[in-house]
CSV table of C-alpha atoms and ligand atoms in Angstrom, one decimal:
chain,number,residue,atom,x,y,z
A,3,MET,CA,167.9,115.5,58.9
A,4,ASN,CA,167.2,111.8,59.4
A,5,GLU,CA,166.6,109.2,56.7
A,6,ALA,CA,162.8,109.3,57.2
A,7,LYS,CA,162.6,113.0,56.6
A,8,ARG,CA,164.9,113.0,53.6
A,9,SER,CA,162.7,110.4,51.9
A,10,GLY,CA,159.6,112.6,52.5
A,11,ARG,CA,158.2,110.5,55.3
A,12,ALA,CA,157.4,111.7,58.8
A,13,GLU,CA,159.7,110.5,61.5
A,14,LEU,CA,158.0,107.9,63.7
A,15,LEU,CA,158.0,108.7,67.5
A,16,ASP,CA,158.9,105.5,69.3
A,17,GLY,CA,156.3,105.0,72.1
A,18,ALA,CA,157.6,101.5,72.8
A,19,THR,CA,161.1,102.6,73.7
A,20,VAL,CA,159.9,105.5,75.9
A,21,ALA,CA,157.4,103.3,77.6
A,22,GLY,CA,160.1,100.7,78.3
A,23,ARG,CA,162.3,103.3,79.8
A,24,ILE,CA,159.5,104.6,82.1
A,25,LYS,CA,158.8,101.1,83.3
A,26,GLN,CA,162.5,100.5,84.0
A,27,GLU,CA,162.6,103.7,86.1
A,28,VAL,CA,159.5,102.6,87.9
A,29,ALA,CA,160.9,99.1,88.6
A,30,ARG,CA,164.1,100.7,90.0
A,31,ASP,CA,162.0,103.0,92.3
A,32,VAL,CA,159.6,100.2,93.3
A,33,ALA,CA,162.7,98.1,94.4
A,34,GLN,CA,163.9,101.0,96.5
A,35,PHE,CA,160.4,101.5,98.0
A,36,VAL,CA,160.3,97.8,99.0
A,37,ILE,CA,163.6,98.2,100.8
A,38,GLU,CA,162.6,101.4,102.6
A,39,HIS,CA,159.1,100.3,103.6
A,40,GLU,CA,159.3,96.6,103.8
A,41,ALA,CA,156.0,96.6,101.8
A,42,THR,CA,155.2,96.4,98.1
A,43,PRO,CA,153.0,99.0,96.3
A,44,CYS,CA,149.7,97.5,95.3
A,45,LEU,CA,147.2,98.2,92.5
A,46,ALA,CA,143.6,96.8,92.7
A,47,ALA,CA,142.0,96.4,89.3
A,48,VAL,CA,138.3,96.1,89.1
A,49,LEU,CA,136.6,94.6,86.1
A,50,VAL,CA,132.8,94.3,85.8
A,51,GLY,CA,131.2,92.1,83.2
A,52,ASP,CA,132.8,90.2,80.3
A,53,ASP,CA,133.6,92.7,77.6
A,54,PRO,CA,136.6,91.1,75.8
A,55,ALA,CA,138.4,94.4,75.1
A,56,SER,CA,138.2,95.5,78.8
A,57,ALA,CA,139.5,92.1,79.8
A,58,VAL,CA,142.5,92.5,77.5
A,59,TYR,CA,143.2,96.0,79.0
A,60,VAL,CA,143.0,94.7,82.5
A,61,ARG,CA,145.3,91.8,81.7
A,62,ASN,CA,147.9,94.1,80.1
A,63,LYS,CA,147.8,96.3,83.2
A,64,ILE,CA,148.3,93.3,85.5
A,65,ARG,CA,151.2,92.1,83.3
A,66,ALA,CA,152.8,95.5,83.5
A,67,CYS,CA,152.5,95.4,87.4
A,68,GLU,CA,154.4,92.0,87.3
A,69,GLU,CA,157.1,93.6,85.1
A,70,VAL,CA,157.8,96.5,87.5
A,71,GLY,CA,157.4,94.6,90.8
A,72,ILE,CA,154.0,96.2,91.8
A,73,ARG,CA,151.6,93.8,93.5
A,74,SER,CA,148.2,93.6,91.8
A,75,GLU,CA,144.8,92.3,92.7
A,76,HIS,CA,142.2,91.5,90.0
A,77,HIS,CA,138.6,91.9,91.2
A,78,ALA,CA,136.4,90.4,88.5
A,79,LEU,CA,132.7,90.9,89.1
A,80,PRO,CA,129.8,89.5,87.1
A,81,ALA,CA,127.9,91.8,84.6
A,82,ALA,CA,124.8,91.6,86.8
A,83,THR,CA,126.7,93.5,89.6
A,84,ASN,CA,124.7,96.5,90.8
A,85,GLU,CA,126.0,100.0,91.7
A,86,ILE,CA,125.7,99.3,95.5
A,87,GLU,CA,127.7,96.1,95.3
A,88,LEU,CA,130.4,97.8,93.3
A,89,ALA,CA,130.5,100.9,95.6
A,90,ASP,CA,130.8,98.5,98.6
A,91,LEU,CA,133.9,96.9,97.0
A,92,ILE,CA,135.4,100.3,96.3
A,93,SER,CA,134.8,101.4,99.9
A,94,SER,CA,136.5,98.2,101.2
A,95,LEU,CA,139.5,98.9,98.9
A,96,ASN,CA,139.6,102.5,100.1
A,97,ARG,CA,139.8,101.4,103.7
A,98,ARG,CA,142.6,98.8,103.1
A,99,GLY,CA,146.0,100.1,104.1
A,100,ASP,CA,147.8,97.7,101.8
A,101,VAL,CA,146.1,98.9,98.6
A,102,ASP,CA,147.7,102.0,97.1
A,103,GLY,CA,145.8,102.4,93.8
A,104,ILE,CA,142.3,101.6,92.6
A,105,LEU,CA,141.5,101.2,88.9
A,106,VAL,CA,137.9,100.6,87.7
A,107,GLN,CA,138.0,99.5,84.1
A,108,LEU,CA,135.6,101.6,82.0
A,109,PRO,CA,133.1,101.4,80.4
A,110,LEU,CA,130.9,99.9,83.2
A,111,PRO,CA,128.0,97.7,82.0
A,112,GLY,CA,124.3,98.1,82.6
A,113,GLU,CA,122.7,100.7,84.8
A,114,ILE,CA,125.8,101.6,86.8
A,115,GLU,CA,126.5,105.3,86.9
A,116,GLU,CA,130.2,105.7,86.1
A,117,SER,CA,130.6,109.1,87.6
A,118,ARG,CA,129.2,107.9,91.0
A,119,ILE,CA,131.7,105.0,91.0
A,120,ILE,CA,134.6,107.2,90.1
A,121,GLU,CA,133.6,109.6,92.9
A,122,ALA,CA,133.5,106.7,95.4
A,123,ILE,CA,137.3,106.2,94.9
A,124,ASP,CA,139.5,107.8,97.6
A,125,PRO,CA,141.3,110.6,95.7
A,126,GLU,CA,144.6,109.4,97.3
A,127,LYS,CA,144.2,106.1,95.4
A,128,ASP,CA,142.8,107.6,92.2
A,129,VAL,CA,145.7,106.4,89.9
A,130,ASP,CA,143.6,106.9,86.8
A,131,GLY,CA,143.2,110.6,87.6
A,132,PHE,CA,139.5,110.6,86.8
A,133,HIS,CA,138.1,111.8,90.2
A,134,PRO,CA,136.8,115.3,90.3
A,135,VAL,CA,139.3,116.2,93.0
A,136,SER,CA,142.2,115.1,90.6
A,137,ILE,CA,140.6,117.0,87.7
A,138,GLY,CA,140.1,120.1,89.8
A,139,ARG,CA,143.7,120.1,91.0
A,140,LEU,CA,145.0,119.5,87.4
A,141,SER,CA,143.0,122.5,86.1
A,142,MET,CA,144.4,124.6,88.9
A,143,GLY,CA,148.0,123.6,87.9
A,144,ARG,CA,148.5,121.8,91.3
A,145,PRO,CA,150.3,118.4,91.7
A,146,THR,CA,147.9,115.5,91.3
A,147,PHE,CA,147.3,112.2,89.6
A,148,VAL,CA,147.2,113.0,85.9
A,149,PRO,CA,145.2,110.7,83.5
A,150,CYS,CA,147.7,108.2,82.1
A,151,THR,CA,147.2,108.8,78.3
A,152,PRO,CA,147.9,112.5,78.2
A,153,ALA,CA,150.6,112.2,80.9
A,154,GLY,CA,152.3,109.6,78.6
A,155,ILE,CA,152.1,111.9,75.6
A,156,ILE,CA,153.9,114.7,77.5
A,157,GLU,CA,156.6,112.2,78.5
A,158,LEU,CA,157.0,111.2,74.8
A,159,LEU,CA,157.2,114.8,73.7
A,160,GLU,CA,159.7,115.8,76.4
A,161,ARG,CA,161.9,112.8,76.0
A,162,SER,CA,161.9,113.2,72.2
A,163,ASP,CA,163.0,116.9,72.7
A,164,ILE,CA,159.9,118.2,70.9
A,165,PRO,CA,159.3,121.9,72.0
A,166,ILE,CA,156.0,122.7,73.7
A,167,ARG,CA,156.6,126.2,75.1
A,168,GLY,CA,155.1,128.9,72.8
A,169,GLU,CA,154.1,126.4,70.2
A,170,ASN,CA,150.6,126.4,68.6
A,171,ALA,CA,149.1,123.2,70.0
A,172,CYS,CA,145.7,121.8,68.9
A,173,VAL,CA,143.8,119.0,70.6
A,174,VAL,CA,141.0,117.4,68.6
A,175,GLY,CA,138.5,115.7,71.0
A,176,ARG,CA,137.3,116.8,74.4
A,177,SER,CA,136.9,113.6,76.4
A,178,GLN,CA,137.5,113.6,80.2
A,179,ILE,CA,140.2,111.0,79.8
A,180,VAL,CA,142.3,112.4,77.0
A,181,GLY,CA,141.3,115.7,75.3
A,182,ARG,CA,140.6,117.9,78.4
A,183,PRO,CA,143.5,116.8,80.6
A,184,MET,CA,145.8,117.1,77.5
A,185,VAL,CA,144.8,120.7,77.1
A,186,GLN,CA,145.7,121.4,80.7
A,187,LEU,CA,149.1,119.7,80.5
A,188,LEU,CA,150.0,121.6,77.3
A,189,LEU,CA,148.8,124.9,78.8
A,190,GLN,CA,150.9,124.3,82.0
A,191,ARG,CA,153.9,123.9,79.6
A,192,ASP,CA,153.1,127.3,78.0
A,193,ALA,CA,151.8,126.1,74.7
A,194,THR,CA,149.1,128.2,73.0
A,195,VAL,CA,146.3,125.7,73.0
A,196,THR,CA,143.1,125.3,70.8
A,197,ILE,CA,140.6,122.6,71.5
A,198,CYS,CA,138.4,121.2,68.7
A,199,HIS,CA,135.4,118.8,68.8
A,200,SER,CA,132.6,117.6,66.6
A,201,ARG,CA,131.0,121.0,66.4
A,202,THR,CA,134.1,122.8,65.3
A,203,ARG,CA,133.6,124.8,62.0
A,204,ASP,CA,136.2,124.1,59.3
A,205,LEU,CA,138.3,121.8,61.4
A,206,ALA,CA,141.1,121.6,58.9
A,207,ALA,CA,141.5,125.4,58.9
A,208,VAL,CA,142.1,125.2,62.7
A,209,THR,CA,144.3,122.1,62.9
A,210,ARG,CA,146.5,123.4,60.0
A,211,GLN,CA,147.7,126.2,62.3
A,212,ALA,CA,149.1,123.6,64.8
A,213,ASP,CA,152.8,122.9,65.3
A,214,LEU,CA,151.6,120.1,67.6
A,215,LEU,CA,148.4,118.3,66.8
A,216,VAL,CA,147.0,115.7,69.2
A,217,VAL,CA,144.0,113.7,67.9
A,218,ALA,CA,141.7,111.7,70.1
A,219,ILE,CA,138.3,111.3,68.3
A,220,GLY,CA,137.8,107.6,67.7
A,221,ARG,CA,137.3,107.9,63.9
A,222,PRO,CA,139.6,105.7,61.8
A,223,GLY,CA,142.0,107.6,59.6
A,224,PHE,CA,139.9,110.8,59.8
A,225,ILE,CA,142.7,113.3,59.9
A,226,GLY,CA,144.3,113.6,56.5
A,227,ARG,CA,146.9,115.7,54.7
A,228,GLU,CA,144.5,118.8,54.6
A,229,HIS,CA,144.4,118.9,58.4
A,230,ILE,CA,148.2,118.9,59.0
A,231,LYS,CA,150.6,121.8,58.9
A,232,PRO,CA,153.8,120.9,57.0
A,233,GLY,CA,156.4,119.7,59.5
A,234,ALA,CA,154.0,119.4,62.4
A,235,THR,CA,154.2,116.8,65.1
A,236,VAL,CA,151.1,114.6,65.0
A,237,ILE,CA,150.1,112.5,68.1
A,238,ASP,CA,147.5,109.9,67.2
A,239,VAL,CA,145.6,108.7,70.3
A,240,GLY,CA,142.9,106.8,68.3
A,241,MET,CA,142.6,103.0,68.6
A,242,ASN,CA,140.1,101.7,66.1
A,243,LYS,CA,139.7,98.3,64.6
A,244,ILE,CA,139.3,98.0,60.8
A,245,THR,CA,138.3,94.8,59.1
A,246,ASP,CA,138.1,95.6,55.4
A,247,GLU,CA,140.7,95.5,52.7
A,248,ALA,CA,139.7,98.7,50.9
A,249,THR,CA,140.1,100.8,54.0
A,250,ALA,CA,143.4,99.2,54.9
A,251,ARG,CA,144.7,100.0,51.3
A,252,ARG,CA,143.5,103.6,51.6
A,253,LEU,CA,145.1,104.2,55.0
A,254,PHE,CA,148.4,102.3,54.7
A,255,GLY,CA,149.3,103.0,51.0
A,256,ALA,CA,152.5,101.2,50.1
A,257,GLU,CA,152.5,99.4,53.5
A,258,ALA,CA,149.1,97.9,53.2
A,259,GLU,CA,150.2,94.3,52.5
A,260,GLY,CA,151.3,93.7,56.1
A,261,ARG,CA,148.0,95.0,57.4
A,262,LEU,CA,146.1,92.9,55.0
A,263,GLU,CA,147.9,89.9,56.4
A,264,THR,CA,147.0,90.9,60.0
A,265,ILE,CA,143.3,91.3,58.9
A,266,SER,CA,143.3,87.8,57.4
A,267,LYS,CA,145.0,86.3,60.5
A,268,ARG,CA,143.1,88.2,63.3
A,269,GLY,CA,140.1,89.5,61.6
A,270,TYR,CA,141.1,93.2,62.1
A,271,THR,CA,144.0,95.6,62.3
A,272,LEU,CA,144.4,98.6,64.6
A,273,VAL,CA,144.4,102.1,63.1
A,274,GLY,CA,144.5,105.5,64.7
A,275,ASP,CA,142.5,108.6,64.0
A,276,VAL,CA,145.1,109.8,61.6
A,277,ASN,CA,145.6,108.6,58.0
A,278,PRO,CA,149.2,107.4,58.3
A,279,ALA,CA,149.9,107.4,54.5
A,280,GLU,CA,148.8,111.0,54.2
A,281,ALA,CA,150.4,112.2,57.4
A,282,ASP,CA,153.7,110.8,56.2
A,283,GLU,CA,153.6,113.1,53.3
A,284,VAL,CA,153.1,116.3,55.4
A,285,ALA,CA,154.0,115.8,59.1
A,286,GLY,CA,157.5,116.2,60.5
A,287,ARG,CA,156.9,113.5,63.1
A,288,ARG,CA,154.0,111.2,64.1
A,289,THR,CA,153.1,108.4,66.4
A,290,PRO,CA,152.3,105.0,64.9
A,291,VAL,CA,149.3,102.9,65.8
A,292,PRO,CA,150.0,100.4,67.3
A,293,GLY,CA,153.4,101.2,68.9
A,294,GLY,CA,152.8,104.8,69.9
A,295,VAL,CA,150.6,106.3,72.6
A,296,GLY,CA,148.9,103.0,73.8
A,297,LEU,CA,152.0,101.6,75.4
A,298,LEU,CA,152.7,104.8,77.3
A,299,THR,CA,149.3,104.7,78.9
A,300,VAL,CA,150.1,101.5,80.9
A,301,ALA,CA,153.6,102.7,81.8
A,302,MET,CA,152.1,105.9,83.3
A,303,LEU,CA,149.6,103.9,85.3
A,304,MET,CA,152.6,102.1,86.9
A,305,ARG,CA,154.2,105.4,87.7
A,306,ASN,CA,150.9,106.8,89.2
A,307,THR,CA,150.6,103.7,91.4
A,308,LEU,CA,154.1,104.0,92.7
A,309,ARG,CA,153.5,107.7,93.3
A,310,ALA,CA,150.3,106.8,95.3
A,311,ALA,CA,152.3,104.4,97.4
A,312,GLN,CA,155.0,107.0,98.0
A,313,LEU,CA,152.5,109.7,99.0
A,314,ARG,CA,150.4,107.5,101.2
A,315,ARG,CA,153.3,105.8,103.0
A,316,GLY,CA,155.4,108.9,103.4
A,317,THR,CA,158.4,108.7,101.0
A,318,ASP,CA,157.5,112.1,99.5
B,401,NAP,P1,135.5,109.9,73.1
B,401,NAP,O1,134.9,110.0,74.5
B,401,NAP,O2,135.2,108.8,72.3
B,401,NAP,O3,135.1,111.3,72.5
B,401,NAP,C1,135.4,111.6,71.1
B,401,NAP,C2,135.7,113.1,71.0
B,401,NAP,O4,136.0,113.3,69.7
B,401,NAP,C3,134.5,114.0,71.4
B,401,NAP,O5,135.0,115.1,72.1
B,401,NAP,C4,133.9,114.4,70.0
B,401,NAP,O6,133.4,115.6,70.0
B,401,NAP,C5,135.2,114.4,69.2
B,401,NAP,N1,134.9,114.1,67.8
B,401,NAP,C6,134.2,113.0,67.3
B,401,NAP,N2,134.1,113.1,65.9
B,401,NAP,C7,134.7,114.3,65.6
B,401,NAP,C8,134.9,114.9,64.4
B,401,NAP,N3,134.5,114.4,63.2
B,401,NAP,N4,135.6,116.1,64.4
B,401,NAP,C9,136.1,116.6,65.5
B,401,NAP,N5,135.9,116.1,66.7
B,401,NAP,C10,135.2,114.9,66.7
B,401,NAP,O7,137.1,110.1,73.2
B,401,NAP,P2,138.2,109.3,73.9
B,401,NAP,O8,137.7,108.4,74.9
B,401,NAP,O9,139.3,110.3,74.2
B,401,NAP,O10,138.7,108.3,72.7
B,401,NAP,C11,139.2,108.8,71.5
B,401,NAP,C12,140.0,107.7,70.8
B,401,NAP,O11,141.2,107.5,71.5
B,401,NAP,C13,139.4,106.4,70.7
B,401,NAP,O12,139.8,105.8,69.4
B,401,NAP,C14,139.9,105.6,71.8
B,401,NAP,O13,139.9,104.2,71.6
B,401,NAP,C15,141.3,106.1,71.9
B,401,NAP,N6,142.0,106.0,73.2
B,401,NAP,C16,143.2,105.5,73.2
B,401,NAP,C17,143.9,105.4,74.4
B,401,NAP,C18,145.3,104.9,74.4
B,401,NAP,O14,145.8,104.5,75.4
B,401,NAP,N7,146.0,104.8,73.2
B,401,NAP,C19,143.4,105.9,75.6
B,401,NAP,C20,142.1,106.5,75.5
B,401,NAP,C21,141.4,106.5,74.3
B,401,NAP,P3,132.0,116.0,70.9
B,401,NAP,O15,132.6,116.2,72.3
B,401,NAP,O16,131.6,117.3,70.2
B,401,NAP,O17,131.1,114.9,70.8
């Protein structure tokens, strides 16, 4: 048993290291692709409006492209863009032979209907895995582009030798981008899966049965000791900003000082959906926030983009 467990603390799963390894593998395979095809895989990122968080996400994705040798294009459109104009851009990107992946940063502003825009993307270029064709294939257990966050969680579990087959897994949250595809991926790997949501009765009684608990609800520190089976693996997908000292003290216990410093410097600190101080008392392993699932998401987007290039240009 390692030091963390002996001292009564959950072992931290290192998303940063796993994400770094995935990006190294992608960089190696991109270099090989360039030699074989005399062309570079290309991701087109589309950002509509001026939401600062969305701009940061797109910037991080473009930076990751640079790291692994994928070419990227940043299409920044004004907030006043209408659905027809955006759909026109998507169709032109669909038609271009040199573009392998199309990413439309969500949420979209104004009156634009997200589902219509997602459906306008050619499923061969759907590197986010949000198109109904990709979702349908995933639910049938067929190969497809898998949404990046749940795909990254599976990589983290497998590369950390955490068993999935036959385990009781519980996913809290049923979004299209995390909860639902997570359920499919766990099911494909023979876990016994329960899915919970805001209408679940006695949530803690259900989550306490889980050997593997994945939480994606967008509620800072909501999952506490009463929700966690002793020794369970807890994957915290949540990314929430907190700004007040009292909440930071409640959630980070003995480690609150560093977080308070971050709040005074930046105005906020990031916290997941799991109360880290309480999870440390009960869980066997958990992902930290930041440094857990978030970094894996971008790494998997790189892998999906390479895969799109390989499938479109005939390496596979
Ligand atoms: P979402 O669309 O915000 O939906 C939240 C889900 O949680 C819904 O299914 C909702 O149930 C459920 N829920 C809300 N309150 C609940 C409660 N008290 N008990 C049980 N279930 C509850 O979800 P999301 O987009 O997956 O985002 C979830 C969190 O993950 C957010 O903090 C987001 O920022 C983060 N996230 C992180 C990454 C990453 O890369 N790290 C990626 C995506 C999302 P109903 O369906 O009944 O409303």
